[in-house]
Coordinates of C-alpha atoms and ligand atoms in Angstrom, one line a residue:
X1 CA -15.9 -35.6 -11.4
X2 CA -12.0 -35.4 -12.5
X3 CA -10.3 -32.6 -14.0
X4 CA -7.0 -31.8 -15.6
X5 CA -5.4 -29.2 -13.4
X6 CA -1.9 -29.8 -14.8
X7 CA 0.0 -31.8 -17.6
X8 CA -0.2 -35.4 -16.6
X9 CA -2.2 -34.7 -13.4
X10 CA -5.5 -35.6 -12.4
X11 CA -7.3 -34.7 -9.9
X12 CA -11.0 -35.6 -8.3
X13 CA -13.6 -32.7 -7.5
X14 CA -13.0 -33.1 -3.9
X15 CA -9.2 -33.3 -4.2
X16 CA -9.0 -30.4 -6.4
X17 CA -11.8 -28.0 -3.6
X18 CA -9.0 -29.2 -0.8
X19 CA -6.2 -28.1 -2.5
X20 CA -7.4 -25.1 -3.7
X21 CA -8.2 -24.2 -0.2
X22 CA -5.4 -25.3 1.5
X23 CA -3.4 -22.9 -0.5
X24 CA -5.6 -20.3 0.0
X25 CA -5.5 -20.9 3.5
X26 CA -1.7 -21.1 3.6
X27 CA -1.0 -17.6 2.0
X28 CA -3.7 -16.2 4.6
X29 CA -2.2 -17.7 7.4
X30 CA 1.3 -15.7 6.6
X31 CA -0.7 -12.8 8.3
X32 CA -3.9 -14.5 9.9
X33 CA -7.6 -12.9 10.1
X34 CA -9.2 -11.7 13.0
X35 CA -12.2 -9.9 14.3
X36 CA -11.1 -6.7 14.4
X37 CA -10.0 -6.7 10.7
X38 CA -12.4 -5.5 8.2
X39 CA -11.7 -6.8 4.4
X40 CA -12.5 -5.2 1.4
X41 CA -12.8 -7.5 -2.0
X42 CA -11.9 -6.6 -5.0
X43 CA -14.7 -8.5 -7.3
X44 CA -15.2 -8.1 -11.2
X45 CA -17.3 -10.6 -11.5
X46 CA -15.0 -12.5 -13.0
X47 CA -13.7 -16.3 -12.1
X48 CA -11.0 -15.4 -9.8
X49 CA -12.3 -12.3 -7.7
X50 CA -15.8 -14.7 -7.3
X51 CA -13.9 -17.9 -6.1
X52 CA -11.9 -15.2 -3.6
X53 CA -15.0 -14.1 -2.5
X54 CA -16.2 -17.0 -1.7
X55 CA -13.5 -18.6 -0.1
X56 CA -13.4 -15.3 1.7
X57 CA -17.0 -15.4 2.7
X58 CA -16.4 -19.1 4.2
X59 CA -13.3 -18.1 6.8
X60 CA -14.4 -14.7 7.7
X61 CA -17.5 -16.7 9.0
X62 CA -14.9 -18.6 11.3
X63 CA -13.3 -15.3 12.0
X64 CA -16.0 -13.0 12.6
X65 CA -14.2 -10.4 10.3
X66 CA -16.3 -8.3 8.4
X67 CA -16.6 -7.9 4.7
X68 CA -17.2 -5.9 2.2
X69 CA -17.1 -5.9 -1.9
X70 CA -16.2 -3.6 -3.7
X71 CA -16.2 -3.3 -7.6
X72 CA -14.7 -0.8 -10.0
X73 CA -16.6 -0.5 -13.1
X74 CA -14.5 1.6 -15.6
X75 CA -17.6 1.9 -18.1
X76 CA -16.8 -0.5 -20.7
X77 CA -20.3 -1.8 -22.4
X78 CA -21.1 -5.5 -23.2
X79 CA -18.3 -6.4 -20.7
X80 CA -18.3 -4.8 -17.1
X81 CA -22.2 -4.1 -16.8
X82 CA -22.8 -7.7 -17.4
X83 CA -20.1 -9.0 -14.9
X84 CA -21.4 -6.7 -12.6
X85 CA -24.7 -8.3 -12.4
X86 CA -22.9 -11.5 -11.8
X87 CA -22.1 -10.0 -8.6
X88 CA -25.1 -8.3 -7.8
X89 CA -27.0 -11.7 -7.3
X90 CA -24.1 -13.5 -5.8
X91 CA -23.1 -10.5 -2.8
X92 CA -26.9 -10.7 -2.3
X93 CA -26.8 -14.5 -1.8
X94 CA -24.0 -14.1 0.6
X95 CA -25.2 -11.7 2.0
X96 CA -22.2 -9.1 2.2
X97 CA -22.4 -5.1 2.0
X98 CA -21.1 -4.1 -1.6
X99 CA -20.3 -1.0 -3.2
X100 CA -19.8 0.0 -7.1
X101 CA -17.5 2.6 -7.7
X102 CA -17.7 3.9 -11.3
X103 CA -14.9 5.9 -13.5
X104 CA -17.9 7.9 -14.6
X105 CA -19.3 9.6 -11.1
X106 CA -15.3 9.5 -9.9
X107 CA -13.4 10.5 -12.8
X108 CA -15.9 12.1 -14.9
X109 CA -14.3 10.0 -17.4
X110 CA -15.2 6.2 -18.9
X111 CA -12.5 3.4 -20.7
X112 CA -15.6 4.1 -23.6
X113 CA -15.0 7.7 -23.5
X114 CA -11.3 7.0 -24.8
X115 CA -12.6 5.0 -27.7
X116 CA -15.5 7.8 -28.8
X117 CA -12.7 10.3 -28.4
X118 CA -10.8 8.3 -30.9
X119 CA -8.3 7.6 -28.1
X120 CA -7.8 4.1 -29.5
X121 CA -6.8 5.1 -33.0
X122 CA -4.3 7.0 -31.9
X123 CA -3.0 4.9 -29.2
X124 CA -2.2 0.9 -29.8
X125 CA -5.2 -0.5 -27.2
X126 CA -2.1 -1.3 -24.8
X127 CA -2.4 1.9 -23.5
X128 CA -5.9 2.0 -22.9
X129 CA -5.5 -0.7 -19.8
X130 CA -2.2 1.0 -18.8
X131 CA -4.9 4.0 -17.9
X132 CA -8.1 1.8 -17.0
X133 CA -5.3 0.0 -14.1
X134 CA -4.3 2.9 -12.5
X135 CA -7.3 4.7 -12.5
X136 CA -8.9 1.2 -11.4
X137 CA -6.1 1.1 -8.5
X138 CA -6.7 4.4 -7.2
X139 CA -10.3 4.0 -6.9
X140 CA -10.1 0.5 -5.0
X141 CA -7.5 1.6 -2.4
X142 CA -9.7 4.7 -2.0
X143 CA -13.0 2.7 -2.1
X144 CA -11.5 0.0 0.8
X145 CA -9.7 3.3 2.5
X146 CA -13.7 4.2 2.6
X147 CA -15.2 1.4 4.1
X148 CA -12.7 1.6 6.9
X149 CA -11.0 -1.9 5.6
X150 CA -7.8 -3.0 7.2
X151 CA -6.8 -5.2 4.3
X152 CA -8.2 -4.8 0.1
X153 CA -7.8 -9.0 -0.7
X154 CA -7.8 -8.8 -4.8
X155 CA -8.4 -12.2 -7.0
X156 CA -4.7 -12.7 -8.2
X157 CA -3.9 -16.0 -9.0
X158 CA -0.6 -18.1 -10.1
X159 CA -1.0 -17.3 -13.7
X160 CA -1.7 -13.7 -13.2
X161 CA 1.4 -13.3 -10.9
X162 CA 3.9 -15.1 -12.9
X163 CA 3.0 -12.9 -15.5
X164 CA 3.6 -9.7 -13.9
X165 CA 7.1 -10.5 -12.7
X166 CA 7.8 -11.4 -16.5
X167 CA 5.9 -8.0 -17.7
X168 CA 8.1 -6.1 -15.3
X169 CA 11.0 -7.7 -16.8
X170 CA 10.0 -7.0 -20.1
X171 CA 9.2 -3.4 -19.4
X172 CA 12.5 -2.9 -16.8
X173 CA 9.9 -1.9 -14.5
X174 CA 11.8 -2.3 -10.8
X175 CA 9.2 0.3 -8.8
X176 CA 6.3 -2.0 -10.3
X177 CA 8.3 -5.4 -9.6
X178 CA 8.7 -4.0 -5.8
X179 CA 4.9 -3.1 -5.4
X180 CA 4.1 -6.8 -6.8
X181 CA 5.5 -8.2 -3.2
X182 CA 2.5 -6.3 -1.8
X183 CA 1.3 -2.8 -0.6
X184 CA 2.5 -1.5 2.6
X185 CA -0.3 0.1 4.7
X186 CA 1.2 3.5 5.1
X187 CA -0.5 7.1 3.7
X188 CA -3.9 5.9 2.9
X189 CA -3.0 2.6 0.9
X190 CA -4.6 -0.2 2.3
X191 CA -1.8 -3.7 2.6
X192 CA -2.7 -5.5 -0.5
X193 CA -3.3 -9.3 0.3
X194 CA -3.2 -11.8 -2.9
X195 CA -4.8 -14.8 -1.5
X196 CA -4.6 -16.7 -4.4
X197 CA -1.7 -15.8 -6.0
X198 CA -0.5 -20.2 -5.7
X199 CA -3.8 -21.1 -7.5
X200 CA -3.2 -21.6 -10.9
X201 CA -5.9 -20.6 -13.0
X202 CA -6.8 -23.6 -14.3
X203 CA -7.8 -25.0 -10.6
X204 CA -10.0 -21.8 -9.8
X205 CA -12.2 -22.5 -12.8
X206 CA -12.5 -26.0 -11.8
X207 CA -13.2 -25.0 -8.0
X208 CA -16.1 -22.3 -9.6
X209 CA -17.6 -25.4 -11.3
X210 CA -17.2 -27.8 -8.8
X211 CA -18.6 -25.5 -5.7
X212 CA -21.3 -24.0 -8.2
X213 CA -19.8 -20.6 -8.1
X214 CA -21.3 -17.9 -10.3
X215 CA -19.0 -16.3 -12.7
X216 CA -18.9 -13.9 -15.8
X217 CA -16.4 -15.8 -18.3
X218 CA -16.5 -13.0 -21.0
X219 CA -13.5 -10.6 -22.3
X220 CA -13.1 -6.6 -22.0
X221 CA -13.1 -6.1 -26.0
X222 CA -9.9 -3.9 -25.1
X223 CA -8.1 -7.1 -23.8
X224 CA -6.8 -8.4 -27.4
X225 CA -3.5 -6.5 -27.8
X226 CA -2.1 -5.6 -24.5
X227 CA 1.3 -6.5 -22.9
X228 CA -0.3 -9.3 -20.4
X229 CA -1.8 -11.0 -23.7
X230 CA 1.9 -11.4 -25.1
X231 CA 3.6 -12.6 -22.2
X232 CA 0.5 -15.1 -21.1
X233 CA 1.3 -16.6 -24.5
X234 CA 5.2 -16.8 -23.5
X235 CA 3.9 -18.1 -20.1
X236 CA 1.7 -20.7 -21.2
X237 CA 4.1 -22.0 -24.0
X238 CA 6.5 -22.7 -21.6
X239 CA 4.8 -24.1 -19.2
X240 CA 3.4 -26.4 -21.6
X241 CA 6.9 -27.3 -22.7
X242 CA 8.3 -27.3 -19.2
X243 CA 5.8 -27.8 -16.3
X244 CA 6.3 -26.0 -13.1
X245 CA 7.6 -22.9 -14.9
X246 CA 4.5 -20.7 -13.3
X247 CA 5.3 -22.0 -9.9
X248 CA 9.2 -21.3 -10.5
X249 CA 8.7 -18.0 -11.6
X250 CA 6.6 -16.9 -8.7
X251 CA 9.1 -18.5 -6.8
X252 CA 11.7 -17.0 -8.3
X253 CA 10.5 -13.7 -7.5
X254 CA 10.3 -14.4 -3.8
X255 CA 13.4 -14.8 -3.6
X256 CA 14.9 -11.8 -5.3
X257 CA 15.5 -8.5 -3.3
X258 CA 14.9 -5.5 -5.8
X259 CA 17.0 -2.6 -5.3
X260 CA 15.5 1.2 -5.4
X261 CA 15.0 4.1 -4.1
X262 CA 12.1 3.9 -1.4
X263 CA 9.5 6.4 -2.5
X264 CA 8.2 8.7 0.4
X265 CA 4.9 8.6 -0.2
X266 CA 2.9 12.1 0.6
X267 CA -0.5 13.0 -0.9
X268 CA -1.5 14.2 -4.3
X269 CA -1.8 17.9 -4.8
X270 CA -4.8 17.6 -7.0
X271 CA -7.0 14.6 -5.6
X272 CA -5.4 13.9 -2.2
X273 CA -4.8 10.6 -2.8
X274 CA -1.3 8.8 -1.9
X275 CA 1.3 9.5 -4.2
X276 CA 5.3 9.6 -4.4
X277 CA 5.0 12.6 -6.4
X278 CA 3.1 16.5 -6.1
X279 CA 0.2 14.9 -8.9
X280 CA 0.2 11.5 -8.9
X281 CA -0.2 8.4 -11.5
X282 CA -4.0 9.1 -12.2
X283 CA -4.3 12.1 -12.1
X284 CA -1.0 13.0 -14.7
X285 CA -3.2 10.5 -17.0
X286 CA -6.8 11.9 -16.6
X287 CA -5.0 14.7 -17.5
X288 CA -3.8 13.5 -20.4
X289 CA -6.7 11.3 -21.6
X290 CA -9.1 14.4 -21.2
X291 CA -7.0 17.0 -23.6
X292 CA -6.8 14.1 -26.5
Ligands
SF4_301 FE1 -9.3 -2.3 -18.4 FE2 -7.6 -3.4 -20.2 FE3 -8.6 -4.9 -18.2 FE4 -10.2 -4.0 -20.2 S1 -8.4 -5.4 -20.4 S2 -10.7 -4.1 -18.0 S3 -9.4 -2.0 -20.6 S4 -7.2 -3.2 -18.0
ZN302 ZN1 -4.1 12.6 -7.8

């Protein structure tokens, strides 16, 4: 079997598996696994976050670090419930401990509940995953935090990161562009590990196909106008026009050193969680969405 993973490159099934998990392999190594760790995945359901979690599954065998998956389902119906089945059967065939944790029972509060409250005509749907990503953030730091995880690996991959140093850009977002780099593991946050963050996408949908990985390829309905969506475009055009400019970007950004002023981070007066401010991010917005 060969696949197209990049303009004018071809690679075979077996080629493509190696590669894939030589990277993946690489960026773990920069801070290897042991025993005494215990990782929490982030998994949708989706391509990347099942193609983590497998690769995941195969080296904390070598390891003997324990897993667990975690998956934050923000009550969007069609999309998530269905992806979450997707990983129902494939933690089960893996056999690792996994744990839903819903906007609903946390929050009291569901990404459908802001369209019913005619959140959405009010608000272009941008905003609606500007408040499903930090509630979604809170809850997964918390939920690893939980299980006693020493690291929370999420599904990120090339096209996903070269995109967010542009969407920072575009948004003059330098607190966000310094969090990309990763989370330190101080106050309750759990360090953030991206282990494919130099797989471009393209590769870990060949890698699901090729190592029969289970995946649920549908869209969240509130995906269509969102910042990402613009700047994948941007993304994608130019990397069709000039190939490499994923890689460079990502690049790019490791070599920068962003300037500003480090945030103590205490807890939030309201849900405890860590926060630079009194209330923090999610729960200034829960605030919010619940008086619209
Ligand atoms: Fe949430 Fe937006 Fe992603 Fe849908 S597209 S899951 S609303 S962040
Ligand atoms: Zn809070």
């Amino acid at each position: 079997m060969y696949f197209r993973a990049n303009e004018g490159s071809h690679y075979c099934g077996s080629c493509l598996s190696g590669q894939v998990e030589r990277n993946f392999l690489k960026e773990i190594s920069r801070n290897p696994l042991t025993k005494d760790d215990v990782v929490a995945v982030g998994v949708s359901g989706g391509k990347d976050s099942m193609v983590l979690l497998h690769l995941m599954d195969k080296l904390a065998k070598k390891t003997r670090t324990r897993l667990i998956a975690i998956t934050i389902d923000e009550g969007i119906e069609g999309y998530r419930d269905k992806s979450i089945d997707a990983v129902k059967v494939f933690v089960e065939k893996l056999g690792i401990g996994h744990r839903i944790v819903s906007f609903k029972n946390e929050l009291d509060f569901s990404i459908d509940d802001m369209g019913k409250k005619t959140f959405l005509e009010r608000h272009p749907s941008g905003k609606t995953c500007t408040y499903c990503g930090v509630f979604r953030r809170k809850l997964l730091n918390k939920a690893a935090r939980e299980a006693g995880a020493t690291r929370l690996a999420v599904g990120h991959n090339l096209d996903d990161e070269a995109q967010s140093v542009l969407m920072n850009v575009v948004r003059g977002d330098t607190v966000r562009m310094k969090r990309l780099g990763g989370q330190k593991g101080k106050e309750g946050l759990i360090p953030r590990i991206k282990p494919l963050k130099n797989v471009p996408e393209k590769e870990i949908v060949a890698y699901a196909i090729i190592n029969n990985i289970p995946y649920f390829d549908g869209e969240c309905p509130n995906s269509f106008n969102n910042v990402r969506r613009d700047v994948q475009t941007v993304v994608n055009d130019l990397e069709a026009k000039y190939p490499g400019t994923k890689n460079q970007i990502v690049k790019f950004y490791g070599k920068i050193r962003i300037e500003d002023k480090p945030g103590v981070i205490g807890r939030c007066v309201k849900c405890g969680e860590p926060s630079s401010k009194d209330v923090c991010r999610a729960c200034e917005l829960l605030e919010k969405a619940k008086n619209l």
